[in-house]
Amino acid sequence: MKNTALILGASGQDGAYLAKHLLQNGYRVLGAVRRSASPRAARLQYLGIERDVELFECELLEPTNVIKLVEKTRPREIYNFAAQSFVAASFEQPLFTLDVNTLGAVRILEAIRAVDPAIRFYQASTSEMFGSGDDGAQTETTPFRPRSPYGVSKLAAHAMAVNYRESYGMFCVSGILFNHESPLRGREFVTRRVTLGLAEVKHGRRDCLALGNLDAQRDWGFAGDYVEGMWRMLQQERAGDYVLATGTATRVRDFVALAAGALGFKIAWEGTGRDERGIDRNTGRAVIRVDPALFRPAEVHALRGSPAKAAAELGWAHRVEVPELAAMMAAEDDRRVRDGLQDF
Ligand code: NAP
Ligand code: GDD
């Protein structure tokens, strides 16, 4: 009989890539999505799998939705991607963020405990739990010092997953994932803002793109590589926590230059601080400016992870490096803007 996996948050970036990975591995894939007016299967459609994933409605804020879904579907594995995942928004909506990200995870854990404690559970934990680190790469044992309501919400959910593992012997895994991106990334995140915004400048749809902190550093990988690591975590004999990262940090401004290069711009930085501009040397026009409204009340300045444990125990390694990632995302947004596609 086929393995059955339930993905909560199947309409998002990771939900789509994981669904594809599981289907390729012979799974029956169930996707939980919220009731919504916007197209829920656009990312699944992009990957050509919208007909292969069975969709169910599930709202994590609704106390009985999860338990009913778990009872009805009886999966062998549950992946929890459902979250208010935008860090900047969490400063404006801290209660909502904690409700979805923390209590939502606990609702799932309780449903598993009540229905079938043998169900294997993946919690989408995050490098945001670390806050800014020192110069070294962050590992599974680095202390957590979250700097946003989002980071706090995810740290509490992470601790609950560990607690259910220790208290009830449940197979709860936490993937502490560093930033991973793709052409399916939401438009609010900086990599996608850059590739979409610059593609719009290229095609004359806007003059200039405003960004926040150009000097923030992130350890960016490709989401398609990361879902394989998540799946491997759930296939281990014992549950544990694993960092997935590339080990390399890149500044926002350097990602901009890579994406810009892929779209035919040549960026030169002029000015400092709030007056800094990214000038296209081909035309002399400013295509990037700084908007302080995009700064965060507390910033995580730099994140870089060590995937050593995942490499040793899961045999996992990333394949796509940042220049290839930026070029891939830029090419897709170039095509979408040119063809007037607005899927996500
Ligand atoms: P995403 O694209 O924002 O997807 C989040 C998913 O959660 C969407 O399907 C969304 O549904 C769903 N959701 C939000 N609120 C919900 C609610 N109240 N009830 C049910 N579903 C709800 O995020 P992602 O990039 O795929 O990331 C997946 C998970 O990994 C998230 O939990 C994120 O916090 C975490 N994470 C991401 C990264 C990264 O770099 N991508 C790194 C570390 C951890 P709608 O489509 O209806 O909004
Ligand atoms: N979004 C955004 N928009 N970020 C900007 C901008 C901008 O215009 N300009 C600069 N930045 C900086 C942010 O201040 C941050 O330091 C960095 O770019 C990355 O921001 P995001 O792409 O929004 O990602 P994030 O690191 O805050 O959060 C993502 O990664 C986490 C893992 O570390 C999300 O996917 C989280 O859900 C995930 O947990």
CSV table of C-alpha atoms and ligand atoms in Angstrom, one decimal:
chain,number,residue,atom,x,y,z
A,1,MET,CA,0.0,0.0,0.0
A,2,LYS,CA,1.1,3.6,-0.8
A,3,ASN,CA,2.5,5.7,2.0
A,4,THR,CA,0.2,8.7,2.7
A,5,ALA,CA,1.5,12.1,3.6
A,6,LEU,CA,-0.5,15.1,4.7
A,7,ILE,CA,0.9,18.6,4.0
A,8,LEU,CA,-0.5,21.5,5.9
A,9,GLY,CA,0.3,24.6,4.0
A,10,ALA,CA,0.2,22.9,0.6
A,11,SER,CA,-0.6,26.1,-1.3
A,12,GLY,CA,2.8,27.7,-0.3
A,13,GLN,CA,6.3,27.4,-1.8
A,14,ASP,CA,7.5,24.4,0.3
A,15,GLY,CA,4.2,22.6,0.1
A,16,ALA,CA,4.4,22.5,-3.7
A,17,TYR,CA,8.0,21.3,-3.9
A,18,LEU,CA,7.5,18.7,-1.2
A,19,ALA,CA,4.3,17.4,-2.8
A,20,LYS,CA,6.2,16.9,-6.0
A,21,HIS,CA,9.0,15.1,-4.2
A,22,LEU,CA,6.6,12.8,-2.4
A,23,LEU,CA,4.7,12.0,-5.5
A,24,GLN,CA,8.0,11.1,-7.2
A,25,ASN,CA,8.6,8.7,-4.3
A,26,GLY,CA,5.3,6.9,-4.7
A,27,TYR,CA,3.3,8.6,-2.0
A,28,ARG,CA,-0.4,9.4,-1.9
A,29,VAL,CA,-0.2,13.2,-1.2
A,30,LEU,CA,-3.0,15.0,0.7
A,31,GLY,CA,-2.8,18.8,0.8
A,32,ALA,CA,-4.5,21.0,3.4
A,33,VAL,CA,-5.3,24.5,2.2
A,34,ARG,CA,-7.3,27.4,3.6
A,35,ARG,CA,-10.6,28.5,2.3
A,36,SER,CA,-9.6,31.4,0.2
A,37,ALA,CA,-10.7,33.5,-2.8
A,38,SER,CA,-7.2,33.4,-4.4
A,39,PRO,CA,-6.1,30.4,-6.4
A,40,ARG,CA,-5.0,27.8,-4.0
A,41,ALA,CA,-3.4,25.4,-6.4
A,42,ALA,CA,-1.4,27.9,-8.5
A,43,ARG,CA,2.0,26.6,-7.3
A,44,LEU,CA,1.0,23.0,-7.6
A,45,GLN,CA,-0.1,23.9,-11.1
A,46,TYR,CA,3.2,25.5,-11.9
A,47,LEU,CA,4.9,22.1,-11.1
A,48,GLY,CA,2.3,20.2,-13.1
A,49,ILE,CA,0.9,18.2,-10.1
A,50,GLU,CA,-2.4,19.9,-9.3
A,51,ARG,CA,-4.4,16.8,-10.3
A,52,ASP,CA,-2.2,14.5,-8.3
A,53,VAL,CA,-2.6,16.1,-4.9
A,54,GLU,CA,-5.9,15.6,-3.1
A,55,LEU,CA,-6.9,18.9,-1.5
A,56,PHE,CA,-8.8,19.3,1.8
A,57,GLU,CA,-9.8,22.5,3.5
A,58,CYS,CA,-8.2,23.2,6.9
A,59,GLU,CA,-8.0,26.4,8.9
A,60,LEU,CA,-5.4,26.2,11.7
A,61,LEU,CA,-7.2,28.8,13.7
A,62,GLU,CA,-10.3,26.7,13.9
A,63,PRO,CA,-9.8,24.3,16.8
A,64,THR,CA,-11.5,21.2,15.5
A,65,ASN,CA,-10.4,21.4,11.8
A,66,VAL,CA,-7.1,19.6,12.3
A,67,ILE,CA,-8.3,16.8,14.4
A,68,LYS,CA,-11.2,16.1,12.0
A,69,LEU,CA,-8.8,16.1,9.1
A,70,VAL,CA,-6.3,13.7,10.7
A,71,GLU,CA,-9.1,11.4,11.8
A,72,LYS,CA,-10.6,11.4,8.3
A,73,THR,CA,-7.3,10.9,6.4
A,74,ARG,CA,-5.1,8.9,8.8
A,75,PRO,CA,-1.8,9.8,7.1
A,76,ARG,CA,1.5,8.1,8.0
A,77,GLU,CA,3.4,11.4,7.8
A,78,ILE,CA,2.3,15.0,8.5
A,79,TYR,CA,4.4,18.0,7.4
A,80,ASN,CA,3.4,21.3,9.0
A,81,PHE,CA,4.3,24.2,6.8
A,82,ALA,CA,1.2,26.3,7.6
A,83,ALA,CA,2.3,29.6,9.0
A,84,GLN,CA,2.2,33.4,8.9
A,85,SER,CA,5.7,33.2,7.5
A,86,PHE,CA,6.5,36.8,6.8
A,87,VAL,CA,8.8,38.2,9.5
A,88,ALA,CA,8.0,41.9,8.8
A,89,ALA,CA,4.3,41.2,9.1
A,90,SER,CA,4.7,39.5,12.5
A,91,PHE,CA,5.7,42.9,14.1
A,92,GLU,CA,2.3,44.3,13.0
A,93,GLN,CA,0.3,41.1,13.8
A,94,PRO,CA,2.0,39.4,16.7
A,95,LEU,CA,-1.1,37.8,18.2
A,96,PHE,CA,-2.3,36.4,14.9
A,97,THR,CA,1.3,35.2,14.2
A,98,LEU,CA,1.5,33.3,17.5
A,99,ASP,CA,-2.0,31.9,17.1
A,100,VAL,CA,-1.3,30.4,13.7
A,101,ASN,CA,2.4,29.5,14.1
A,102,THR,CA,2.5,28.3,17.8
A,103,LEU,CA,-1.0,27.2,18.7
A,104,GLY,CA,-1.5,25.9,15.2
A,105,ALA,CA,1.4,23.6,15.7
A,106,VAL,CA,0.1,22.5,19.1
A,107,ARG,CA,-3.3,21.8,17.6
A,108,ILE,CA,-1.6,19.4,15.1
A,109,LEU,CA,0.5,17.7,17.8
A,110,GLU,CA,-2.7,17.2,20.0
A,111,ALA,CA,-4.5,15.8,17.0
A,112,ILE,CA,-1.8,13.3,16.4
A,113,ARG,CA,-1.6,12.4,20.1
A,114,ALA,CA,-5.4,11.8,20.1
A,115,VAL,CA,-5.8,10.0,16.8
A,116,ASP,CA,-2.6,8.0,16.2
A,117,PRO,CA,0.7,8.9,18.1
A,118,ALA,CA,2.6,6.7,15.5
A,119,ILE,CA,2.1,9.4,12.8
A,120,ARG,CA,5.4,11.0,12.0
A,121,PHE,CA,5.4,14.8,12.3
A,122,TYR,CA,7.6,17.4,10.6
A,123,GLN,CA,7.7,20.9,12.1
A,124,ALA,CA,8.9,23.8,9.9
A,125,SER,CA,11.3,25.5,12.3
A,126,THR,CA,13.6,28.3,11.2
A,127,SER,CA,16.9,30.0,11.4
A,128,GLU,CA,14.9,33.1,12.6
A,129,MET,CA,14.9,31.4,16.0
A,130,PHE,CA,18.7,32.1,16.3
A,131,GLY,CA,18.5,35.8,15.8
A,132,SER,CA,21.8,37.3,14.6
A,133,GLY,CA,24.7,35.0,15.3
A,134,ASP,CA,28.3,35.7,15.8
A,135,ASP,CA,30.8,35.0,12.9
A,136,GLY,CA,30.4,31.2,13.2
A,137,ALA,CA,27.9,29.1,11.4
A,138,GLN,CA,24.8,28.2,13.4
A,139,THR,CA,24.1,24.6,14.3
A,140,GLU,CA,21.5,22.5,16.1
A,141,THR,CA,23.2,23.4,19.5
A,142,THR,CA,23.5,27.2,18.9
A,143,PRO,CA,21.4,29.1,21.5
A,144,PHE,CA,18.2,30.6,20.3
A,145,ARG,CA,17.7,34.4,20.6
A,146,PRO,CA,14.7,35.3,18.3
A,147,ARG,CA,14.3,39.0,17.3
A,148,SER,CA,10.8,39.0,15.9
A,149,PRO,CA,7.4,37.8,17.0
A,150,TYR,CA,7.7,35.3,14.1
A,151,GLY,CA,10.9,34.0,15.6
A,152,VAL,CA,9.4,33.7,19.0
A,153,SER,CA,6.3,32.0,17.6
A,154,LYS,CA,8.4,29.4,15.8
A,155,LEU,CA,10.7,28.8,18.8
A,156,ALA,CA,7.7,28.0,21.0
A,157,ALA,CA,6.3,25.6,18.3
A,158,HIS,CA,9.8,24.1,18.1
A,159,ALA,CA,9.9,23.6,21.8
A,160,MET,CA,6.5,22.0,21.8
A,161,ALA,CA,7.6,19.5,19.1
A,162,VAL,CA,10.6,18.5,21.2
A,163,ASN,CA,8.4,18.3,24.2
A,164,TYR,CA,5.9,15.9,22.5
A,165,ARG,CA,8.9,13.8,21.4
A,166,GLU,CA,10.3,13.6,25.0
A,167,SER,CA,6.9,13.3,26.8
A,168,TYR,CA,5.0,10.9,24.6
A,169,GLY,CA,7.8,9.3,22.5
A,170,MET,CA,6.1,10.7,19.4
A,171,PHE,CA,8.2,10.9,16.2
A,172,CYS,CA,8.5,14.7,16.0
A,173,VAL,CA,11.2,16.2,13.8
A,174,SER,CA,12.2,19.9,13.6
A,175,GLY,CA,13.9,21.1,10.5
A,176,ILE,CA,15.7,24.3,11.3
A,177,LEU,CA,15.8,25.6,7.9
A,178,PHE,CA,17.7,28.6,6.6
A,179,ASN,CA,16.2,30.8,3.9
A,180,HIS,CA,15.3,28.9,0.8
A,181,GLU,CA,13.9,30.5,-2.3
A,182,SER,CA,12.6,29.6,-5.8
A,183,PRO,CA,10.5,30.9,-8.6
A,184,LEU,CA,7.5,29.9,-6.3
A,185,ARG,CA,8.6,32.2,-3.5
A,186,GLY,CA,6.0,34.7,-2.2
A,187,ARG,CA,6.3,38.2,-3.5
A,188,GLU,CA,6.9,39.8,-0.1
A,189,PHE,CA,10.2,38.1,0.5
A,190,VAL,CA,13.3,40.0,-0.6
A,191,THR,CA,14.7,37.7,-3.3
A,192,ARG,CA,11.4,37.6,-5.1
A,193,ARG,CA,10.8,41.3,-4.6
A,194,VAL,CA,14.2,41.8,-6.3
A,195,THR,CA,13.7,39.4,-9.2
A,196,LEU,CA,10.1,40.5,-9.9
A,197,GLY,CA,10.7,44.2,-9.3
A,198,LEU,CA,13.8,44.3,-11.6
A,199,ALA,CA,11.9,42.3,-14.3
A,200,GLU,CA,9.1,45.0,-14.1
A,201,VAL,CA,11.7,47.7,-14.5
A,202,LYS,CA,13.2,45.9,-17.5
A,203,HIS,CA,9.8,45.7,-19.1
A,204,GLY,CA,8.9,49.3,-18.4
A,205,ARG,CA,6.2,48.5,-15.8
A,206,ARG,CA,7.9,50.5,-13.1
A,207,ASP,CA,10.9,52.9,-12.8
A,208,CYS,CA,12.6,51.8,-9.7
A,209,LEU,CA,12.4,49.2,-6.9
A,210,ALA,CA,12.5,50.3,-3.2
A,211,LEU,CA,14.3,48.0,-0.7
A,212,GLY,CA,15.1,48.0,3.0
A,213,ASN,CA,18.3,46.9,4.6
A,214,LEU,CA,20.8,46.2,1.7
A,215,ASP,CA,23.4,44.9,4.1
A,216,ALA,CA,21.5,42.1,5.7
A,217,GLN,CA,23.0,38.7,5.0
A,218,ARG,CA,21.2,35.4,4.5
A,219,ASP,CA,22.2,31.8,3.8
A,220,TRP,CA,20.0,31.4,0.7
A,221,GLY,CA,19.4,28.0,-0.9
A,222,PHE,CA,16.9,26.5,-3.3
A,223,ALA,CA,13.6,25.2,-1.9
A,224,GLY,CA,13.7,22.2,-4.3
A,225,ASP,CA,16.9,21.0,-2.6
A,226,TYR,CA,15.5,21.6,0.9
A,227,VAL,CA,12.3,19.5,0.7
A,228,GLU,CA,14.4,16.4,0.0
A,229,GLY,CA,16.2,17.0,3.4
A,230,MET,CA,12.8,17.4,5.2
A,231,TRP,CA,11.6,14.1,3.8
A,232,ARG,CA,14.9,12.3,4.7
A,233,MET,CA,14.4,13.6,8.3
A,234,LEU,CA,11.1,11.7,8.6
A,235,GLN,CA,12.7,8.5,7.2
A,236,GLN,CA,15.3,8.2,10.0
A,237,GLU,CA,15.1,5.5,12.7
A,238,ARG,CA,15.0,8.2,15.5
A,239,ALA,CA,13.5,11.6,15.5
A,240,GLY,CA,15.8,14.6,15.9
A,241,ASP,CA,16.4,18.2,14.9
A,242,TYR,CA,18.4,19.1,11.8
A,243,VAL,CA,19.8,22.3,10.3
A,244,LEU,CA,19.5,22.7,6.5
A,245,ALA,CA,21.6,25.4,5.1
A,246,THR,CA,24.3,26.0,2.4
A,247,GLY,CA,27.0,27.3,4.7
A,248,THR,CA,27.4,30.5,2.7
A,249,ALA,CA,25.9,33.9,3.5
A,250,THR,CA,25.2,36.6,0.8
A,251,ARG,CA,24.3,40.2,1.3
A,252,VAL,CA,21.0,41.5,-0.1
A,253,ARG,CA,22.9,44.0,-2.3
A,254,ASP,CA,24.9,41.1,-3.8
A,255,PHE,CA,21.8,39.1,-4.5
A,256,VAL,CA,20.5,42.3,-6.2
A,257,ALA,CA,23.6,42.5,-8.4
A,258,LEU,CA,23.3,38.8,-9.4
A,259,ALA,CA,19.6,39.1,-10.3
A,260,ALA,CA,20.2,42.4,-12.1
A,261,GLY,CA,23.1,40.9,-14.1
A,262,ALA,CA,20.8,38.0,-15.2
A,263,LEU,CA,18.3,40.6,-16.4
A,264,GLY,CA,20.9,42.6,-18.4
A,265,PHE,CA,21.5,45.5,-15.9
A,266,LYS,CA,24.9,46.4,-14.5
A,267,ILE,CA,24.5,47.8,-11.0
A,268,ALA,CA,26.8,50.4,-9.5
A,269,TRP,CA,26.0,51.5,-5.9
A,270,GLU,CA,26.1,55.3,-5.3
A,271,GLY,CA,25.5,57.2,-2.1
A,272,THR,CA,25.2,55.9,1.4
A,273,GLY,CA,22.5,55.0,4.0
A,274,ARG,CA,19.0,56.1,3.1
A,275,ASP,CA,20.4,57.9,0.0
A,276,GLU,CA,22.0,54.9,-1.5
A,277,ARG,CA,21.0,54.1,-5.1
A,278,GLY,CA,21.6,51.2,-7.4
A,279,ILE,CA,22.4,52.8,-10.8
A,280,ASP,CA,22.2,50.8,-14.0
A,281,ARG,CA,25.4,51.6,-15.7
A,282,ASN,CA,23.9,50.9,-19.1
A,283,THR,CA,21.4,53.8,-18.8
A,284,GLY,CA,22.6,55.9,-15.8
A,285,ARG,CA,19.1,55.4,-14.3
A,286,ALA,CA,18.5,54.6,-10.6
A,287,VAL,CA,16.8,51.2,-10.5
A,288,ILE,CA,17.1,50.5,-6.8
A,289,ARG,CA,16.5,53.0,-3.9
A,290,VAL,CA,16.3,52.6,-0.2
A,291,ASP,CA,13.0,53.0,1.7
A,292,PRO,CA,13.4,53.2,5.5
A,293,ALA,CA,9.7,52.1,5.9
A,294,LEU,CA,11.0,48.6,4.9
A,295,PHE,CA,13.5,48.5,7.8
A,296,ARG,CA,12.4,46.2,10.7
A,297,PRO,CA,12.0,47.2,14.3
A,298,ALA,CA,14.6,44.6,15.2
A,299,GLU,CA,16.7,43.2,12.4
A,300,VAL,CA,18.5,39.8,12.1
A,301,HIS,CA,21.6,41.1,10.4
A,302,ALA,CA,23.3,37.9,9.4
A,303,LEU,CA,22.4,34.2,9.2
A,304,ARG,CA,24.7,31.4,8.1
A,305,GLY,CA,24.1,27.7,9.0
A,306,SER,CA,26.1,24.6,9.2
A,307,PRO,CA,24.5,21.6,7.5
A,308,ALA,CA,27.2,19.2,8.9
A,309,LYS,CA,24.7,17.1,10.9
A,310,ALA,CA,22.3,16.8,8.0
A,311,ALA,CA,25.2,15.8,5.7
A,312,ALA,CA,26.5,13.2,8.1
A,313,GLU,CA,23.2,11.6,9.2
A,314,LEU,CA,20.9,12.3,6.3
A,315,GLY,CA,23.4,12.3,3.4
A,316,TRP,CA,21.9,15.7,2.4
A,317,ALA,CA,23.7,18.4,0.5
A,318,HIS,CA,22.4,21.4,-1.4
A,319,ARG,CA,23.0,21.5,-5.1
A,320,VAL,CA,22.0,25.0,-6.2
A,321,GLU,CA,24.3,27.9,-5.4
A,322,VAL,CA,23.1,31.5,-5.0
A,323,PRO,CA,24.2,32.8,-8.5
A,324,GLU,CA,22.2,30.0,-10.2
A,325,LEU,CA,19.3,30.6,-7.8
A,326,ALA,CA,19.2,34.3,-8.6
A,327,ALA,CA,19.4,33.6,-12.4
A,328,MET,CA,16.7,31.0,-12.2
A,329,MET,CA,14.3,33.3,-10.3
A,330,ALA,CA,15.1,36.3,-12.6
A,331,ALA,CA,14.5,34.2,-15.7
A,332,GLU,CA,11.1,33.1,-14.5
A,333,ASP,CA,10.0,36.6,-13.5
A,334,ASP,CA,11.3,38.0,-16.8
A,335,ARG,CA,9.1,35.5,-18.6
A,336,ARG,CA,6.1,36.2,-16.3
A,337,VAL,CA,6.2,39.9,-16.6
A,338,ARG,CA,6.8,39.7,-20.4
A,339,ASP,CA,3.8,37.4,-20.8
A,340,GLY,CA,1.6,39.3,-18.2
A,341,LEU,CA,1.3,36.2,-15.9
A,342,GLN,CA,0.1,37.0,-12.3
A,343,ASP,CA,-0.3,33.5,-10.8
A,344,PHE,CA,1.5,34.2,-7.4
B,1,NAP,P1,4.6,30.1,2.5
B,1,NAP,O1,4.8,30.0,1.1
B,1,NAP,O2,4.3,31.4,3.2
B,1,NAP,O3,3.4,29.1,2.9
B,1,NAP,C1,2.7,29.1,4.1
B,1,NAP,C2,1.5,28.2,4.0
B,1,NAP,O4,0.8,28.3,5.2
B,1,NAP,C3,0.5,28.6,2.9
B,1,NAP,O5,0.1,27.5,2.3
B,1,NAP,C4,-0.6,29.4,3.7
B,1,NAP,O6,-1.8,29.3,3.1
B,1,NAP,C5,-0.6,28.5,4.9
B,1,NAP,N1,-1.3,29.1,6.0
B,1,NAP,C6,-1.1,30.3,6.6
B,1,NAP,N2,-1.9,30.6,7.6
B,1,NAP,C7,-2.7,29.5,7.7
B,1,NAP,C8,-3.8,29.1,8.5
B,1,NAP,N3,-4.3,30.0,9.5
B,1,NAP,N4,-4.4,27.9,8.4
B,1,NAP,C9,-4.0,27.1,7.4
B,1,NAP,N5,-2.9,27.3,6.6
B,1,NAP,C10,-2.3,28.5,6.7
B,1,NAP,O7,5.9,29.5,3.3
B,1,NAP,P2,7.0,28.6,2.8
B,1,NAP,O8,8.2,29.5,2.3
B,1,NAP,O9,6.5,27.5,1.9
B,1,NAP,O10,7.5,28.0,4.2
B,1,NAP,C11,6.9,26.8,4.7
B,1,NAP,C12,7.1,26.8,6.2
B,1,NAP,O11,8.5,26.8,6.5
B,1,NAP,C13,6.5,28.0,6.9
B,1,NAP,O12,6.0,27.5,8.1
B,1,NAP,C14,7.7,28.9,7.2
B,1,NAP,O13,7.5,29.7,8.3
B,1,NAP,C15,8.8,27.9,7.4
B,1,NAP,N6,10.1,28.3,7.0
B,1,NAP,C16,10.3,28.8,5.7
B,1,NAP,C17,11.6,29.1,5.3
B,1,NAP,C18,11.9,29.7,4.0
B,1,NAP,O14,13.0,30.3,3.7
B,1,NAP,N7,11.0,29.5,3.0
B,1,NAP,C19,12.7,28.9,6.2
B,1,NAP,C20,12.5,28.4,7.4
B,1,NAP,C21,11.2,28.0,7.8
B,1,NAP,P3,-2.3,30.5,2.1
B,1,NAP,O15,-1.7,30.2,0.7
B,1,NAP,O16,-3.8,30.4,2.1
B,1,NAP,O17,-1.8,31.8,2.6
B,2,GDD,N1,11.1,41.2,2.7
B,2,GDD,C1,12.0,42.2,2.4
B,2,GDD,N2,11.7,43.2,1.6
B,2,GDD,N3,13.2,42.1,3.1
B,2,GDD,C2,14.1,43.0,2.8
B,2,GDD,C3,13.9,44.0,1.9
B,2,GDD,C4,12.6,44.2,1.3
B,2,GDD,O1,12.3,45.1,0.5
B,2,GDD,N4,15.0,44.8,1.9
B,2,GDD,C5,15.9,44.2,2.7
B,2,GDD,N5,15.4,43.1,3.2
B,2,GDD,C6,16.1,42.3,4.2
B,2,GDD,C7,15.3,42.0,5.5
B,2,GDD,O2,15.3,43.1,6.4
B,2,GDD,C8,15.9,40.7,6.0
B,2,GDD,O3,17.1,41.1,6.7
B,2,GDD,C9,16.4,40.0,4.7
B,2,GDD,O4,16.3,41.0,3.6
B,2,GDD,C10,15.5,38.8,4.3
B,2,GDD,O5,14.2,39.2,4.4
B,2,GDD,P1,13.0,38.2,3.9
B,2,GDD,O6,13.3,37.8,2.5
B,2,GDD,O7,11.7,38.8,4.2
B,2,GDD,O8,13.3,36.8,4.7
B,2,GDD,P2,13.5,36.6,6.3
B,2,GDD,O9,14.9,36.2,6.4
B,2,GDD,O10,13.0,37.7,7.1
B,2,GDD,O11,12.5,35.4,6.6
B,2,GDD,C11,12.5,34.2,5.7
B,2,GDD,O12,13.4,33.3,6.1
B,2,GDD,C12,13.2,32.7,7.4
B,2,GDD,C13,14.4,31.7,7.6
B,2,GDD,O13,15.5,32.4,8.1
B,2,GDD,C14,11.0,33.7,5.7
B,2,GDD,O14,10.9,32.7,4.7
B,2,GDD,C15,10.7,33.1,7.1
B,2,GDD,O15,9.5,32.4,7.0
B,2,GDD,C16,11.8,32.0,7.4
B,2,GDD,O16,11.6,31.4,8.6
